[in-house]
Short mmCIF file of C-alpha atoms in Angstrom, two decimals:
data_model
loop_
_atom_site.label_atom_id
_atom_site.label_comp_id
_atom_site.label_asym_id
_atom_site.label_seq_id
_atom_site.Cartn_x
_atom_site.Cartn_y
_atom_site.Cartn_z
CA UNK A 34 -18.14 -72.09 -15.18
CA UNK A 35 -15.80 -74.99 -14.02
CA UNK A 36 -16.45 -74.29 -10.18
CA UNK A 37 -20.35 -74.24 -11.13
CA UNK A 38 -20.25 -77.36 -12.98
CA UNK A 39 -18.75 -78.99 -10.38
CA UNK A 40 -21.06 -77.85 -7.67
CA UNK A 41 -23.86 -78.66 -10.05
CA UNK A 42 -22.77 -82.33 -10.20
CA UNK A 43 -21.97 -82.34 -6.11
CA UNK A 44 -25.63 -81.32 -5.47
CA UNK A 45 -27.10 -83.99 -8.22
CA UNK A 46 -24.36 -87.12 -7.19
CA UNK A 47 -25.07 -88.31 -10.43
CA UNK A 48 -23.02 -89.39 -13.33
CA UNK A 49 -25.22 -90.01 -15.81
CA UNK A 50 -28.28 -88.30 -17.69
CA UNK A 51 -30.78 -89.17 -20.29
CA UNK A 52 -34.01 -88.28 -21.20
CA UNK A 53 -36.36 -86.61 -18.90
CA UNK A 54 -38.94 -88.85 -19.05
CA UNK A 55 -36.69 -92.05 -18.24
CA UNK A 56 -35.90 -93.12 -14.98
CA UNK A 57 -33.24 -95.07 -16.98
CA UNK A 58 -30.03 -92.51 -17.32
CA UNK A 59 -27.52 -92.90 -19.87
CA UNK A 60 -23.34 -92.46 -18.75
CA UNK A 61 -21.29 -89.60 -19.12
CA UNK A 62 -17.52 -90.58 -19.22
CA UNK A 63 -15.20 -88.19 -17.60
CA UNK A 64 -16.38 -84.89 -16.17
CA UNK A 65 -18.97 -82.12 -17.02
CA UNK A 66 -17.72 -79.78 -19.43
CA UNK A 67 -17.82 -76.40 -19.27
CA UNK A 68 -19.28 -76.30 -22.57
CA UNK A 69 -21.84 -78.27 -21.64
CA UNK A 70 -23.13 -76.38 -18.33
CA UNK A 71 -25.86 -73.47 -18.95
CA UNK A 72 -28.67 -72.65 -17.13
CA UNK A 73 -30.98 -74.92 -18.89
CA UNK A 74 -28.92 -77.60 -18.82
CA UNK A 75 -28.82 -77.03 -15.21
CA UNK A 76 -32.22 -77.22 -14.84
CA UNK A 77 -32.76 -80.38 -17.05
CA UNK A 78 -30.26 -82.41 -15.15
CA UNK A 79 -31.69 -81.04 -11.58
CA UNK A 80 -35.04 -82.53 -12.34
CA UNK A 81 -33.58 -85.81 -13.98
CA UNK A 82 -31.56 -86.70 -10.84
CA UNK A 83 -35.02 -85.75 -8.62
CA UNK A 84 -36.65 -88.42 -11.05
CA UNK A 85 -34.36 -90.63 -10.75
CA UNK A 86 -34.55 -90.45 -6.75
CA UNK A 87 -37.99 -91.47 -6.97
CA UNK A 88 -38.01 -94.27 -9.11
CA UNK A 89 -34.96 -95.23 -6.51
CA UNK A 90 -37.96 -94.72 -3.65
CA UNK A 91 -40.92 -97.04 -5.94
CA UNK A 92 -38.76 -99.39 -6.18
CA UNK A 93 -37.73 -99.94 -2.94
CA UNK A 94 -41.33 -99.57 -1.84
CA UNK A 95 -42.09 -102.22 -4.06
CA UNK A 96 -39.74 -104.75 -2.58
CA UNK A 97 -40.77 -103.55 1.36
CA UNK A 98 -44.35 -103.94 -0.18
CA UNK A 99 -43.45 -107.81 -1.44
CA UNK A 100 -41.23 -108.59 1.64
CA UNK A 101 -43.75 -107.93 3.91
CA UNK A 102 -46.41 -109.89 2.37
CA UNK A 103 -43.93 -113.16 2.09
CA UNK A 104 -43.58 -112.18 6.37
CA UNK A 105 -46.91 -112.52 6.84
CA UNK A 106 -47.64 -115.48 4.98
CA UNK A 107 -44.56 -117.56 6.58
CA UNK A 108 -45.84 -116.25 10.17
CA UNK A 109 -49.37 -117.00 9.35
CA UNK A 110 -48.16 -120.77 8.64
CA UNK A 111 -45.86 -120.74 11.35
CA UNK A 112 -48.30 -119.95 14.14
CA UNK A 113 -46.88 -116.76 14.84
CA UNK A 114 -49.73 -114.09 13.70
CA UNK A 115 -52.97 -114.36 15.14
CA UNK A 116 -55.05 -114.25 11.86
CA UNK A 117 -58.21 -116.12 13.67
CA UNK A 118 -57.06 -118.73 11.21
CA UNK A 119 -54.62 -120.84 13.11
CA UNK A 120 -53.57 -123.95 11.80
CA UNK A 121 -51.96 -126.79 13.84
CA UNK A 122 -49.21 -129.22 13.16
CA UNK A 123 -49.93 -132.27 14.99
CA UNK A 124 -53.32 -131.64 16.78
CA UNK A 125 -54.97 -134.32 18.75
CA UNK A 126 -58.57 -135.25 17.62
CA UNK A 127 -60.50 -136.61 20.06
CA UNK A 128 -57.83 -139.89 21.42
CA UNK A 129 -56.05 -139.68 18.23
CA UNK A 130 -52.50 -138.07 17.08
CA UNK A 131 -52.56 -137.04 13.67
CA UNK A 132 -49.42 -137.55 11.60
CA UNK A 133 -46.60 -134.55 11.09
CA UNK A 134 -47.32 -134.40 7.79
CA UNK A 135 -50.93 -133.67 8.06
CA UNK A 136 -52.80 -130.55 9.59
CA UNK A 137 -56.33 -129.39 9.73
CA UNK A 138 -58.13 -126.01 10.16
CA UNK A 139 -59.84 -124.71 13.16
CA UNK A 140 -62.48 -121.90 12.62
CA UNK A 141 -62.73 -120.09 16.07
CA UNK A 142 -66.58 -118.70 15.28
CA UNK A 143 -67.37 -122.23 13.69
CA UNK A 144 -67.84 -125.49 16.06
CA UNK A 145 -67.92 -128.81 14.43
CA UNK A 146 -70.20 -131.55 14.93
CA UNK A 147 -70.10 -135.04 14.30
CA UNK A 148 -73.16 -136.66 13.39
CA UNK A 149 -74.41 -140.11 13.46
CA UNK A 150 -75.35 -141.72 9.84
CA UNK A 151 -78.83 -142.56 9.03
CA UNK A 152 -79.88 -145.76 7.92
CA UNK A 153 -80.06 -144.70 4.67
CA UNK A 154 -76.63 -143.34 4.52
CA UNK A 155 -75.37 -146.48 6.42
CA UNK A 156 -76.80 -148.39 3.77
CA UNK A 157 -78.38 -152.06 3.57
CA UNK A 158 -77.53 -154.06 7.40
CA UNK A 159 -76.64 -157.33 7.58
CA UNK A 160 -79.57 -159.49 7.63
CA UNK A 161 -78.53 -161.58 10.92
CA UNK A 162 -77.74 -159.54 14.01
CA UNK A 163 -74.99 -161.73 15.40
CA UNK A 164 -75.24 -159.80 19.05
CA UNK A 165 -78.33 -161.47 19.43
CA UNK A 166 -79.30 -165.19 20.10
CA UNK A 167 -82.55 -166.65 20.06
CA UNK A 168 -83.46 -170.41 21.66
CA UNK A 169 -86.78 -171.39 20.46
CA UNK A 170 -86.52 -174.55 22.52
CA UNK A 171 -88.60 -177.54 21.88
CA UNK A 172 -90.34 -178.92 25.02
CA UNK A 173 -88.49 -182.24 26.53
CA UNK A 174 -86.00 -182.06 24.08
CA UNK A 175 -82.84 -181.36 26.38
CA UNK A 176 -82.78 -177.88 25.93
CA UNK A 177 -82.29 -176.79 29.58
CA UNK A 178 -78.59 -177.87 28.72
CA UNK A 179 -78.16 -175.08 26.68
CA UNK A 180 -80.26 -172.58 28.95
CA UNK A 181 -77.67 -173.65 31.75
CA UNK A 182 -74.64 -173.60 29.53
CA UNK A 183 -75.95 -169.77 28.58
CA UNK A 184 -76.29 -168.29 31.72
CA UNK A 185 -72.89 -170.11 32.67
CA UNK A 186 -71.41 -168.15 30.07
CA UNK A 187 -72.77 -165.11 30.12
CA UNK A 188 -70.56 -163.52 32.47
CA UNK A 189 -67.47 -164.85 30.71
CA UNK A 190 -68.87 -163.43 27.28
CA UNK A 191 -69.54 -160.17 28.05
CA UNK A 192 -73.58 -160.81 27.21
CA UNK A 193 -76.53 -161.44 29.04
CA UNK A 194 -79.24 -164.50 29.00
CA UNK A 195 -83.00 -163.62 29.16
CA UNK A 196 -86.11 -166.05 29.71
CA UNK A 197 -89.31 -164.73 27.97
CA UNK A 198 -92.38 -165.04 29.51
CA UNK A 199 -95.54 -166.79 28.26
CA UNK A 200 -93.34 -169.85 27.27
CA UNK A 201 -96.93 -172.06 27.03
CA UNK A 202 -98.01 -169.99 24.01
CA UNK A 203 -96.50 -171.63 21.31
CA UNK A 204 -98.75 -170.88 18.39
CA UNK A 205 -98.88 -166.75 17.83
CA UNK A 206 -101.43 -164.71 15.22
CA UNK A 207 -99.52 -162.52 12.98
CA UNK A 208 -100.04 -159.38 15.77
CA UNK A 209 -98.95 -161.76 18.57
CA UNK A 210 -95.53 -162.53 16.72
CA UNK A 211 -94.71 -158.97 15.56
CA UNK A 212 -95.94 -157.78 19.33
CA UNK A 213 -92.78 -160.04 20.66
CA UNK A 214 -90.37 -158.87 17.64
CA UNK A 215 -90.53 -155.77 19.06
CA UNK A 216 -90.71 -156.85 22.56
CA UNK A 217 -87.32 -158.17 21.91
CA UNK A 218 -86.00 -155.36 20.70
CA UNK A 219 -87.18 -153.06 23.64
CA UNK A 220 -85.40 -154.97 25.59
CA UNK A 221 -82.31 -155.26 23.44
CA UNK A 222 -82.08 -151.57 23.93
CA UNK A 223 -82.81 -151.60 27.18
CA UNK A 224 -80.07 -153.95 28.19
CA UNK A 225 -77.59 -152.23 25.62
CA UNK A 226 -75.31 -155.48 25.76
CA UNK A 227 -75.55 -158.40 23.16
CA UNK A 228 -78.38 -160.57 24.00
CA UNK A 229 -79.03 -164.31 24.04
CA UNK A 230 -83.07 -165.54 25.00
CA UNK A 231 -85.12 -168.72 25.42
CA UNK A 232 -89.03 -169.51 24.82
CA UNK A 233 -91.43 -171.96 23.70
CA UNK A 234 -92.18 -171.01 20.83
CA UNK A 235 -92.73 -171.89 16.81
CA UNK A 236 -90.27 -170.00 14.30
CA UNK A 237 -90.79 -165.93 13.62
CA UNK A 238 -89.23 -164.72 10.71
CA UNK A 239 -87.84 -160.81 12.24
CA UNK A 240 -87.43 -159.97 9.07
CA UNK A 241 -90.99 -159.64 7.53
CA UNK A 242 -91.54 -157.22 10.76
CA UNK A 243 -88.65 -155.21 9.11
CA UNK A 244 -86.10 -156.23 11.85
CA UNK A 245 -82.77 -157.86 11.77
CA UNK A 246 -83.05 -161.83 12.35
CA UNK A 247 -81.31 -163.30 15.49
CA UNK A 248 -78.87 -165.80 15.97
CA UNK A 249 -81.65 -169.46 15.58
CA UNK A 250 -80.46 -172.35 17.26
CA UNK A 251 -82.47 -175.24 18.50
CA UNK A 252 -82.75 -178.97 20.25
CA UNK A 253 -84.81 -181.70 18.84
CA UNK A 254 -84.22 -185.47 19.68
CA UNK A 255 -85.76 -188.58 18.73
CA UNK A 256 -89.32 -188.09 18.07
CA UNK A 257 -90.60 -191.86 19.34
CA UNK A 258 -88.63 -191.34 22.29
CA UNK A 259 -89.68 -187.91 23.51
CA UNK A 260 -93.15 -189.29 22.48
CA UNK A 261 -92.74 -191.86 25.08
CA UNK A 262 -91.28 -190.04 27.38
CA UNK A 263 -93.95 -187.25 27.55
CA UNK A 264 -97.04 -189.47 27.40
CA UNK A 265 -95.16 -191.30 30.83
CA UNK A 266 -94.89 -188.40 32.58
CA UNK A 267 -98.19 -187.38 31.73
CA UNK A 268 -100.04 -190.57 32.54
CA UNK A 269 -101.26 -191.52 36.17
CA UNK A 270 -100.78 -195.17 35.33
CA UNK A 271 -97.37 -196.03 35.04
CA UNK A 272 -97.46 -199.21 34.99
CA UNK A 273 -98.19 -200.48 31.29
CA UNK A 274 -98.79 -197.36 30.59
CA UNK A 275 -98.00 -196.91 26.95
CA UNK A 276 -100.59 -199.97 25.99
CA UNK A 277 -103.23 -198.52 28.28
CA UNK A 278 -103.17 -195.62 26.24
CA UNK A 279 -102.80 -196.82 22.72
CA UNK A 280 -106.15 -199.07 23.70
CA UNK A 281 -108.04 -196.45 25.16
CA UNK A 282 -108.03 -194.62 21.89
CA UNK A 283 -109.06 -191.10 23.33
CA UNK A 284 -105.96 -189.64 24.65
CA UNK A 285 -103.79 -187.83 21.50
CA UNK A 286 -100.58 -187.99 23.23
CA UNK A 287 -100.30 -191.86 21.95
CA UNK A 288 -103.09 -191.93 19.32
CA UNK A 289 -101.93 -189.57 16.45
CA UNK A 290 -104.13 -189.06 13.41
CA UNK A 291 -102.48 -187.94 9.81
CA UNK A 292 -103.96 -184.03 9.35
CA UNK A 293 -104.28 -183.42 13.07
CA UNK A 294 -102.71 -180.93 14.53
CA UNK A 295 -99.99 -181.82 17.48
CA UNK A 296 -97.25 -179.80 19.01
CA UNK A 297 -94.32 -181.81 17.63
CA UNK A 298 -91.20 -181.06 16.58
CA UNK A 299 -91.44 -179.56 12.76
CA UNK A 300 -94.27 -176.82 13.69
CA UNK A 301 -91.14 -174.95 15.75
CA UNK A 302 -89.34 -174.79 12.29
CA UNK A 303 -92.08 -174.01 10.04
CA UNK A 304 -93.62 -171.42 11.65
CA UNK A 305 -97.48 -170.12 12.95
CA UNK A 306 -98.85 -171.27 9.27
CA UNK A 307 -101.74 -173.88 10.60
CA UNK A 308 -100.27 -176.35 8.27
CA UNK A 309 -97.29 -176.58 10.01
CA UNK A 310 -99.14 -178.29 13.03
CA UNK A 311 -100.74 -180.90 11.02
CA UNK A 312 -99.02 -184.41 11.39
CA UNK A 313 -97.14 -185.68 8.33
CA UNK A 314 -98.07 -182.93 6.36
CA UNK A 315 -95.58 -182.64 3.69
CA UNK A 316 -95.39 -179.14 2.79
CA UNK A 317 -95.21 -177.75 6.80
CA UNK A 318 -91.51 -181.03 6.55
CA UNK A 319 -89.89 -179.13 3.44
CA UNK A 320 -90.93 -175.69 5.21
CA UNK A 321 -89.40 -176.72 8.28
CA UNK A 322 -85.86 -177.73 6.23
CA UNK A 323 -86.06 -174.61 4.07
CA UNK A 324 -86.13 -172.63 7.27
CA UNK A 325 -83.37 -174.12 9.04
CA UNK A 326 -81.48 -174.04 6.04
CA UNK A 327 -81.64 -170.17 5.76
CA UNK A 328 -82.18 -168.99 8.77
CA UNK A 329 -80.53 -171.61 11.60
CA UNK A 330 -76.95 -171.36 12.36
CA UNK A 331 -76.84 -174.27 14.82
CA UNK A 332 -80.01 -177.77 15.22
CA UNK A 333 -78.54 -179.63 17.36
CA UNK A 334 -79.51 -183.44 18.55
CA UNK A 335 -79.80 -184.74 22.19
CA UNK A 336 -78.56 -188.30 21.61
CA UNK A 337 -74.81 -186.47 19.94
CA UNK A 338 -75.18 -183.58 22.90
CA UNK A 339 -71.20 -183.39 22.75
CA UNK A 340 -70.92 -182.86 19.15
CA UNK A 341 -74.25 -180.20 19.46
CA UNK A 342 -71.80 -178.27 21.59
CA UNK A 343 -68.84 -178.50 19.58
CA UNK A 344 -70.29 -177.17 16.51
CA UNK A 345 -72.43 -174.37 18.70
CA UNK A 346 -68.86 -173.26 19.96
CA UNK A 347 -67.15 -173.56 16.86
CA UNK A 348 -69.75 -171.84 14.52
CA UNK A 349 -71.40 -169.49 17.27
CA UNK A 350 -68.14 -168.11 19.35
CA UNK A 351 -69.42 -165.50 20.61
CA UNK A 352 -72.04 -167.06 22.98
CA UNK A 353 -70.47 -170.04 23.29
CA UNK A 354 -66.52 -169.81 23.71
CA UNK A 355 -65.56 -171.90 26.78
CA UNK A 356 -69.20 -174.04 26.68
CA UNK A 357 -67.25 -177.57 26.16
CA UNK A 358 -64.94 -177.23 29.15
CA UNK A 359 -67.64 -176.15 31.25
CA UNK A 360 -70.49 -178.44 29.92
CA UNK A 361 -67.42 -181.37 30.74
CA UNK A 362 -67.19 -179.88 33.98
CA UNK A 363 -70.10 -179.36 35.62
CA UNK A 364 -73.34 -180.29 33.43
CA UNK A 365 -71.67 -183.53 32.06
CA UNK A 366 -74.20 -186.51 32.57
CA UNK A 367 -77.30 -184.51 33.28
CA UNK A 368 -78.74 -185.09 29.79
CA UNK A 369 -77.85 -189.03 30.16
CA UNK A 370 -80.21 -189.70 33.08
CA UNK A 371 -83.12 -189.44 31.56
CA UNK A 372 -85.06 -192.24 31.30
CA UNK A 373 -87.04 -193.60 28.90
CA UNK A 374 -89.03 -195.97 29.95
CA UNK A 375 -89.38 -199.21 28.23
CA UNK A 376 -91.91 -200.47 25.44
CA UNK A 377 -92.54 -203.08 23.42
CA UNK A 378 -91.16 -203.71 19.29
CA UNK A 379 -94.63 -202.98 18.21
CA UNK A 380 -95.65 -200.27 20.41
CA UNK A 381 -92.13 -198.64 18.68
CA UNK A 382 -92.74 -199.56 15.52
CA UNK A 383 -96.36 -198.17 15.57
CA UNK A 384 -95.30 -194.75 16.83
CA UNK A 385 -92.28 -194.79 14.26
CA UNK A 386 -95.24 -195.10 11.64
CA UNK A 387 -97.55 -192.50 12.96
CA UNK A 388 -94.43 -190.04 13.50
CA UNK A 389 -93.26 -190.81 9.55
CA UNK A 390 -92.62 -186.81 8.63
CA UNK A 391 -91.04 -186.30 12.09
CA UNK A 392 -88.53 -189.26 12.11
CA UNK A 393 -87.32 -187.56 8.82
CA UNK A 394 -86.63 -184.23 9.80
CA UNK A 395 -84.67 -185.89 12.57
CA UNK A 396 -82.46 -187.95 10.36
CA UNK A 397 -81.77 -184.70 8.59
CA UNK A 398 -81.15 -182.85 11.20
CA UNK A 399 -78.73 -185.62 12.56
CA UNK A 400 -76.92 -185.92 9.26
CA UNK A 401 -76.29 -181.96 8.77
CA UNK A 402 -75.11 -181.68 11.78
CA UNK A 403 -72.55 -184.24 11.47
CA UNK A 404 -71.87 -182.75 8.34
CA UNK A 405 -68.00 -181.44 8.21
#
């Protein structure tokens, strides 16, 4: 019974038993008795070392099981597996290097698009569109200065200068006006470059046409003198000329009438209302100021031409960055040639009476743009 015992325990390289439904085997100090071996017991302790065997093999299919599911997740995030998810350290998007410690996802079936906002999404736009400026020049008021000055610059400022057409139609119906808003804007996105333009014409408000409002400025000078000025180079008698006219009492460029409409200064400020024509009409005077208040970056004045450019490049850089040092070098002394020719005290005085409203938006003019 010894020698069985012992080749019983060989076969079952085991030193322990318990119960045989346990995996978990008790210890047996010292050797198998011989009191202890039989054939049953021989049998019970056979099976209990095969059970034990194969909880030995779950468990260490378990733990093959767990290892190679840590394997595969460390390769997937290392690159190494080709899951069809890859994910990349330091991609480049486009021009740009994203950081080490960030990563995005690439889907191979899914491409991604990038999509440009609406204006809805975008939200509310700025109300003045500071790529474009707009010169609604008043006639023999200097402005060619600035016209000159602009297409100077244009090559130096990356934009472009553009003379309208139909300069002589000053006065526009409400389909005229929003016919040249978006004339304007065809050609703003035609030319796809920031955008500077001239024309004779009175104040639009983009805005009301539902478009963005340009860059105003404007040129006005002393109403008596441009006045003058015009009627002289107008009249086929220049000698005495002014008199002739103020006794004649039929011509209207020297024989103004309160309520009449003239194409001064103030109607290219106040806009295509017909009040706004009418001569010393109040309400066209505080429309004119309330527009250039809101809506005019730069009024400038002919007689203080150096400070009119000085402010334009200050406030308005974009257009006009340089325009001192060239207006100093090339244009300087144009606008102080003209000539105005000489009247008398009264004829002055007379004109500075019938021009009331316009002499005061001049002042004002004068005063805010001297303002610091």
């Amino acid at each position: 019974r010894s020698r069985q015992s012992e080749l019983l325990l060989n076969l079952l390289d085991y030193s322990g038993t318990g119960d045989a439904g346990s995996c978990r085997a008790g210890t047996i100090n010292g050797t198998l008795t011989t009191e202890a071996v039989n054939p049953a017991l021989k049998f019970h302790q056979l099976v209990n070392g095969m059970r034990y065997r194969k909880c030995v093999v779950q468990y260490y299919g378990i733990a093959a099981v767990l290892a190679i599911v840590v394997y595969c997740v460390f390769a997937c995030f290392s690159g190494v597996v080709d899951t069809g998810l890859m994910i990349y350290r330091t991609p480049t998007v486009g021009q740009r290097q994203v950081t080490e410690s960030s990563f995005w996802i690439s889907y191979p079936s899914v491409s991604i698009r990038h999509t440009t906002k609406s204006l809805v999404e975008l939200g509310k736009m700025d109300e003045v569109n500071k790529y474009f400026l707009f010169l609604n020049h008043v006639p023999k008021c200097g402005a060619e200065i600035l016209i000159l000055l602009l297409q100077r610059l244009q090559g130096l400022n990356n934009f472009r200068h553009v003379r309208l057409k139909n300069g002589n139609k000053r006065f526009l119906t409400r389909l005229q006006q929003e016919n040249l808003v978006y004339e304007v804007y065809d050609r703003m996105k035609k030319e796809a470059v920031p955008l500077s333009l001239d024309r004779h014409v009175y104040f639009i408000n983009f805005t009301s046409f539902g478009k963005q409002l340009p860059v105003y400025i404007n040129l006005i000078r002393n109403p008596v003198d441009k006045v003058i000025s015009r009627t002289f180079y107008k009249s086929k008698s220049r000698s005495n000329f002014y008199e002739n006219c103020l006794t004649s009492n039929k011509s209207t460029n020297c024989n103004f009438k309160n309520g009449k409409p003239y194409d001064l200064s103030i109607p290219y400020f106040c806009g295509h209302h017909k009040q706004c024509m009418e001569l010393n009409n109040d309400w066209a005077l505080q429309t004119a100021k309330s527009n250039v208040e809101k809506y005019y970056t730069v009024v400038g004045v002919l007689e203080k031409l150096d400070d009119t450019i000085d402010v334009m490049e200050r406030k308005i850089p974009y257009f006009f960055k340089g325009a001192k040092k060239i207006y100093g070098q090339e244009f300087f002394g144009i606008s102080k040639n003209r000539y105005v020719p000489k009247v008398s005290d009264v004829i002055r005085q007379r004109l500075s009476e019938s021009l009331a409203k316009e002499l005061e938006f001049y002042d004002w003019i004068k005063a805010r743009l001297l303002q610091p």
